[in-house]
JSON list of C-alpha atoms in Angstrom, two decimals:
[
{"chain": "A", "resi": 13, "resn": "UNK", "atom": "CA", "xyz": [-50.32, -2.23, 20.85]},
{"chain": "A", "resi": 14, "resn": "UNK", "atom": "CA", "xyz": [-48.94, -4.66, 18.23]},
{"chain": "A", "resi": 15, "resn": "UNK", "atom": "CA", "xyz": [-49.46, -1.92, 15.18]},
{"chain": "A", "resi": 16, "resn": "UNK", "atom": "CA", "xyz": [-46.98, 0.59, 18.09]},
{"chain": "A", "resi": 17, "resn": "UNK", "atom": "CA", "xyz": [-44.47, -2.38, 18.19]},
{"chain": "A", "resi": 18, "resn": "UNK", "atom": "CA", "xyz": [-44.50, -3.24, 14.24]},
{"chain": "A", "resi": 19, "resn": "UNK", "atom": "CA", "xyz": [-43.75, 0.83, 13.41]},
{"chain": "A", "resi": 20, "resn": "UNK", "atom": "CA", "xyz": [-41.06, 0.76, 16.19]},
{"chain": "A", "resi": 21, "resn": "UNK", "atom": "CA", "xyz": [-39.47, -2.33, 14.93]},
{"chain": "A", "resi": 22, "resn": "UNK", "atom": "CA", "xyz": [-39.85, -0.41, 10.94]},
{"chain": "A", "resi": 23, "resn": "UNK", "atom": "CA", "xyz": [-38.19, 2.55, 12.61]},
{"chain": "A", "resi": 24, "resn": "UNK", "atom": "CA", "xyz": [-35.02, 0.74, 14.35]},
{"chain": "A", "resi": 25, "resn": "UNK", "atom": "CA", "xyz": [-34.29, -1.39, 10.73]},
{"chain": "A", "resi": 26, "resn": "UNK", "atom": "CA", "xyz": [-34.73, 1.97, 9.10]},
{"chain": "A", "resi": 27, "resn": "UNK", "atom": "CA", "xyz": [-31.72, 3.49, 11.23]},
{"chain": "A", "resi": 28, "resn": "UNK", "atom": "CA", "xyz": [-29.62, 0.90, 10.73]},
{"chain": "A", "resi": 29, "resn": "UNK", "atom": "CA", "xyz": [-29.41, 0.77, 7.44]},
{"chain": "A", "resi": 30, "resn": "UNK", "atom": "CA", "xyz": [-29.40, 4.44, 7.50]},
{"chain": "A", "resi": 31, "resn": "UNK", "atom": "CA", "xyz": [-25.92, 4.08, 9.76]},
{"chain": "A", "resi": 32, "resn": "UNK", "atom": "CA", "xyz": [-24.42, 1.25, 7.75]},
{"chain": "A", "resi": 33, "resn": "UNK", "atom": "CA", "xyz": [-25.05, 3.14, 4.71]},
{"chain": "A", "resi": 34, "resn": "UNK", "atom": "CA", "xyz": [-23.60, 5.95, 6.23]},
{"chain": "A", "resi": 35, "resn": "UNK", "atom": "CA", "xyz": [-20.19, 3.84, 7.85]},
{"chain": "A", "resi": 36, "resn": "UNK", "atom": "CA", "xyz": [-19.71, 2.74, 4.44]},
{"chain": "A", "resi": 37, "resn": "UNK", "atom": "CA", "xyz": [-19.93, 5.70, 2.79]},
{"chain": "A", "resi": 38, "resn": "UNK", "atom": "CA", "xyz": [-17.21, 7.18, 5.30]},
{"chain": "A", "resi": 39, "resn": "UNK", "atom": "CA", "xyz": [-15.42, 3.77, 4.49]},
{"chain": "A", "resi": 40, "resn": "UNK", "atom": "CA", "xyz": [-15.20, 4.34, 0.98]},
{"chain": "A", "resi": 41, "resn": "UNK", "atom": "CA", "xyz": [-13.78, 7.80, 1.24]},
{"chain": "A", "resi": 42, "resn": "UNK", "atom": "CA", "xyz": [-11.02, 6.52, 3.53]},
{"chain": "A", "resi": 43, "resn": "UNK", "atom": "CA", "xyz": [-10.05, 3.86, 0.99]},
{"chain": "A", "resi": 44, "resn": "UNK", "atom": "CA", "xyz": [-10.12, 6.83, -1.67]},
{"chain": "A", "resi": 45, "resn": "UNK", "atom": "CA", "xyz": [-8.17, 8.58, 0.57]},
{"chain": "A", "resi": 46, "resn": "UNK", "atom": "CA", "xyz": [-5.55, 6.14, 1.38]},
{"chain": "A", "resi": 47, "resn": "UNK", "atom": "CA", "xyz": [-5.72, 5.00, -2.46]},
{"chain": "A", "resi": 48, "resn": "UNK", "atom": "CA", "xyz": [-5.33, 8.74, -3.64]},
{"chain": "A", "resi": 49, "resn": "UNK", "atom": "CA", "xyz": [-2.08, 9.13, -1.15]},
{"chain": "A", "resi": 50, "resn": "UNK", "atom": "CA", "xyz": [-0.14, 6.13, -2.28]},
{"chain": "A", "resi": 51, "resn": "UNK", "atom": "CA", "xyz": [1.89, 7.94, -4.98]},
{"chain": "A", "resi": 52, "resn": "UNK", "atom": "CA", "xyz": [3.15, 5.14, -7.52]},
{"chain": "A", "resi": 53, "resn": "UNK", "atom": "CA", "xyz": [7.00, 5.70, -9.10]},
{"chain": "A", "resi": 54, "resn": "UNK", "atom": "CA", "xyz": [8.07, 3.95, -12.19]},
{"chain": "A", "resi": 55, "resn": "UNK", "atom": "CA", "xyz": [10.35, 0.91, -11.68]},
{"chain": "A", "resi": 56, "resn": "UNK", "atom": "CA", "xyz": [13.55, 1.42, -13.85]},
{"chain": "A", "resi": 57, "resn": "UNK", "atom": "CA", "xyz": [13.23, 0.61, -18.00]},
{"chain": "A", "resi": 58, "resn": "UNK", "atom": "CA", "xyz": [13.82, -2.76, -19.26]},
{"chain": "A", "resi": 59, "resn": "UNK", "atom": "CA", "xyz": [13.77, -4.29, -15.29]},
{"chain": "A", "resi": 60, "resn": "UNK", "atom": "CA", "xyz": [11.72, -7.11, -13.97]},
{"chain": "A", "resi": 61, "resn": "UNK", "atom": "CA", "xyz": [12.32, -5.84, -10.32]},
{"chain": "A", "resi": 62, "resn": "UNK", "atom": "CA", "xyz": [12.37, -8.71, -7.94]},
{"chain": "A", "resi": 63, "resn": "UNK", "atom": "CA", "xyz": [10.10, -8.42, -4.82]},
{"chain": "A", "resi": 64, "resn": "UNK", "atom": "CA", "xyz": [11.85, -9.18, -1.73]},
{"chain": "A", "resi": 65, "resn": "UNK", "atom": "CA", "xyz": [10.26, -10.14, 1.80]},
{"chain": "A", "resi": 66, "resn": "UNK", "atom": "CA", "xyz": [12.27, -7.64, 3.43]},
{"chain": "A", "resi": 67, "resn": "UNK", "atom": "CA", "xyz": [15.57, -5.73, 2.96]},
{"chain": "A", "resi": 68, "resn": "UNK", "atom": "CA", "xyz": [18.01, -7.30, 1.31]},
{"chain": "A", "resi": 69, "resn": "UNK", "atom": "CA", "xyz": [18.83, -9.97, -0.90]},
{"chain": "A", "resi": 70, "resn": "UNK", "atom": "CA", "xyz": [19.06, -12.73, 1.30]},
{"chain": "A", "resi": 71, "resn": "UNK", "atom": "CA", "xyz": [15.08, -12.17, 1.68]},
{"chain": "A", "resi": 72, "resn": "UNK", "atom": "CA", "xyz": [12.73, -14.79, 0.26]},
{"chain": "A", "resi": 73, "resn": "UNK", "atom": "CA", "xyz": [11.99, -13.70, -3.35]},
{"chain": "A", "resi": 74, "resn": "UNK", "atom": "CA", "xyz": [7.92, -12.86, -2.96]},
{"chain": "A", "resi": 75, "resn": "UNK", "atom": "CA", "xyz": [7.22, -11.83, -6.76]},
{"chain": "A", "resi": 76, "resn": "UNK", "atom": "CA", "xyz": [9.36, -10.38, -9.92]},
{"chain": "A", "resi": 77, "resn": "UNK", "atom": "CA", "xyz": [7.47, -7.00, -10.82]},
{"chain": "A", "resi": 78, "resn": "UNK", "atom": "CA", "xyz": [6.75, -7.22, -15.12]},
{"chain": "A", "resi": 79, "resn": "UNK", "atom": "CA", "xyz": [8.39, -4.68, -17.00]},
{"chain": "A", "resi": 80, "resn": "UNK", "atom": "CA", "xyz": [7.09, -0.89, -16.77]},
{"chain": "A", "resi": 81, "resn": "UNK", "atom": "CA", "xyz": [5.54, -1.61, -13.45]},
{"chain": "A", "resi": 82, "resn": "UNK", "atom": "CA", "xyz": [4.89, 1.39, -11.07]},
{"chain": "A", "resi": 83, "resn": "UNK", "atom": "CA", "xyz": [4.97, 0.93, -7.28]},
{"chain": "A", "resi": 84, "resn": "UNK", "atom": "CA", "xyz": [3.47, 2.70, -4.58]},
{"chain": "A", "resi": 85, "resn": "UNK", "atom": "CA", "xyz": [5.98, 3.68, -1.64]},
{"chain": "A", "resi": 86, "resn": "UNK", "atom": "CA", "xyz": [4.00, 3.39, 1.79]},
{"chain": "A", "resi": 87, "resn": "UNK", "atom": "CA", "xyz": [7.41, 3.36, 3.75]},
{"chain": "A", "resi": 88, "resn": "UNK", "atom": "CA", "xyz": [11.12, 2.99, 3.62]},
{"chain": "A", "resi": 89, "resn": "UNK", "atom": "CA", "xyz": [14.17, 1.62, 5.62]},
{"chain": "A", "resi": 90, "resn": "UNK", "atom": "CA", "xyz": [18.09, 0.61, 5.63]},
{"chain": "A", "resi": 91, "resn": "UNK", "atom": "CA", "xyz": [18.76, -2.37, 4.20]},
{"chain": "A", "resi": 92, "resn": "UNK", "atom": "CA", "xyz": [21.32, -4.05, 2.07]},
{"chain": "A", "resi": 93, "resn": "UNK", "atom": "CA", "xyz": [23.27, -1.89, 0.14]},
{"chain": "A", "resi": 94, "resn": "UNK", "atom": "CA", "xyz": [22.38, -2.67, -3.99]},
{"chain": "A", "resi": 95, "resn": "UNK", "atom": "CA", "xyz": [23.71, -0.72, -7.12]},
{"chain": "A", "resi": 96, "resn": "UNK", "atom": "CA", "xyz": [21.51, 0.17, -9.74]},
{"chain": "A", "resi": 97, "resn": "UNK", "atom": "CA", "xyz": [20.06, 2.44, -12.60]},
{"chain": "A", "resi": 98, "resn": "UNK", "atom": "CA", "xyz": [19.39, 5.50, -10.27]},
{"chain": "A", "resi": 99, "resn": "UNK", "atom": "CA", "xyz": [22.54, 5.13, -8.02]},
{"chain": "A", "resi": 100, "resn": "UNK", "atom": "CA", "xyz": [23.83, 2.86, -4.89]},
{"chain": "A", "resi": 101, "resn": "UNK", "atom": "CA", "xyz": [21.54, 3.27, -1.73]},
{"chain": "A", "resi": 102, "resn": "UNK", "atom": "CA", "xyz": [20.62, 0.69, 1.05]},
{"chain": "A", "resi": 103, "resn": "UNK", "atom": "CA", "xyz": [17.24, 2.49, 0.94]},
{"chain": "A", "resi": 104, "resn": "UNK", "atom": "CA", "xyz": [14.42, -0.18, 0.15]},
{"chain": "A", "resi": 105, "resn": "UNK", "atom": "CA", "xyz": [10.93, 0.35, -0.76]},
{"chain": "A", "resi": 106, "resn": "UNK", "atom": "CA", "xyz": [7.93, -1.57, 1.34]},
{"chain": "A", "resi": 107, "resn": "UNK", "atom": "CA", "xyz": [5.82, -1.61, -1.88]},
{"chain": "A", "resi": 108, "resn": "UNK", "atom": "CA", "xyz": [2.81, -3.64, 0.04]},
{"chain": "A", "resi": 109, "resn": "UNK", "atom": "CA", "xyz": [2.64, -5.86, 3.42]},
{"chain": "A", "resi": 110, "resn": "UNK", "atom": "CA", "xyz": [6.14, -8.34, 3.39]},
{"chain": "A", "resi": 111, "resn": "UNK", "atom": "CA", "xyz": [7.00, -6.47, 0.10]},
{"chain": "A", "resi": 112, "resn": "UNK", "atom": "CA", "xyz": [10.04, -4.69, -0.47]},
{"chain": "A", "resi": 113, "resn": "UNK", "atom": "CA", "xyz": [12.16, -3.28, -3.32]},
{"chain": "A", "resi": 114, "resn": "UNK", "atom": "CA", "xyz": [15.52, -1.71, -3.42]},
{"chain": "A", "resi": 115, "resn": "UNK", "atom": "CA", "xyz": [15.07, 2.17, -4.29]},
{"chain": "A", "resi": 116, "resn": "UNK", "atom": "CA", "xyz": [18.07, 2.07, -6.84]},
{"chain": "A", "resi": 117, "resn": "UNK", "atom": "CA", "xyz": [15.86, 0.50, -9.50]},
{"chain": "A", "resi": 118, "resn": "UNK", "atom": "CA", "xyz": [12.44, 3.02, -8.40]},
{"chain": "A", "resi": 119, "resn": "UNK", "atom": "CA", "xyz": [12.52, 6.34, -9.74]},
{"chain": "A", "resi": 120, "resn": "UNK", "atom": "CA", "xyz": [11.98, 8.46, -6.56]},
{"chain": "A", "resi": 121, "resn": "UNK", "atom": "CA", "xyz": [13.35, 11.76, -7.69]},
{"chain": "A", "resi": 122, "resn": "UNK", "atom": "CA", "xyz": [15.76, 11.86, -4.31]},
{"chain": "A", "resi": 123, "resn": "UNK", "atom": "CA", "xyz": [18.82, 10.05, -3.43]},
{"chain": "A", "resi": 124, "resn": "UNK", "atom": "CA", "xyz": [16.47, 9.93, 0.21]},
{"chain": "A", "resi": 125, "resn": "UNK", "atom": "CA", "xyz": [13.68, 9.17, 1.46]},
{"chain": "A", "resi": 126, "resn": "UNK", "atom": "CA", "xyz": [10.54, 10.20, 0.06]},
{"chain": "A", "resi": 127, "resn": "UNK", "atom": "CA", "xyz": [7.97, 8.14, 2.44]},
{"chain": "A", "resi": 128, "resn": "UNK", "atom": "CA", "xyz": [8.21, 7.50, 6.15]},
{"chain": "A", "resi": 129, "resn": "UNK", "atom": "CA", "xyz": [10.84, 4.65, 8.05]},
{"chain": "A", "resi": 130, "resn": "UNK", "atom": "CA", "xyz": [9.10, 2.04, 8.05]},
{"chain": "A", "resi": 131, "resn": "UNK", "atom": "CA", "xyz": [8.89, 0.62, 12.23]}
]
């Protein structure tokens, strides 16, 4: 009876670690995934792009981007209207959680949006 209960016990550790291997291994590919769909555009030449905590200027400065940084675009909304190297828009960027940059200094390609509103 004890050499049943000692293979049973082998058994059960055996499929777990089979399934966490497994749940990571669908982890991983998710973060590829999500990595692999954030699309990064170049931040204008010669800028050090200030990081805003939402949309506008009168939101708490969170970082200034270094020069020839790219950003990835998860989502955009209306904002404060800003003028800059690629046009005037009140579009801004949310370039990570709380981080936002006005699209007139991102090189999108489109006077629009190019990622969902943000809610």
């Amino acid at each position: 009876m004890a050499l049943e209960e000692i293979q049973n016990a082998e058994k059960q550790n055996a499929d777990t670690h089979d399934a966490e291997v497994q749940g990571a291994q669908v982890g991983g590919a998710a973060e590829a995934v999500q990595t692999m769909a954030a699309k990064r555009y170049p931040v204008a030449p010669g800028v050090r792009l200030n990081v805003r905590s939402g949309p506008g200027t009168q939101y708490r400065l969170v970082k200034i981007l270094p020069y020839g940084a790219g950003v990835p675009i998860y989502c955009q909304k209306p904002g404060e209207t800003i003028a800059g190297p690629y046009g005037t828009t009140d579009l801004w960027d949310n370039i990570a959680n709380g981080q936002f940059v006005s699209d007139a200094y991102v090189q999108t390609g489109s006077d629009g949006y190019v990622a969902p509103r943000c809610s």
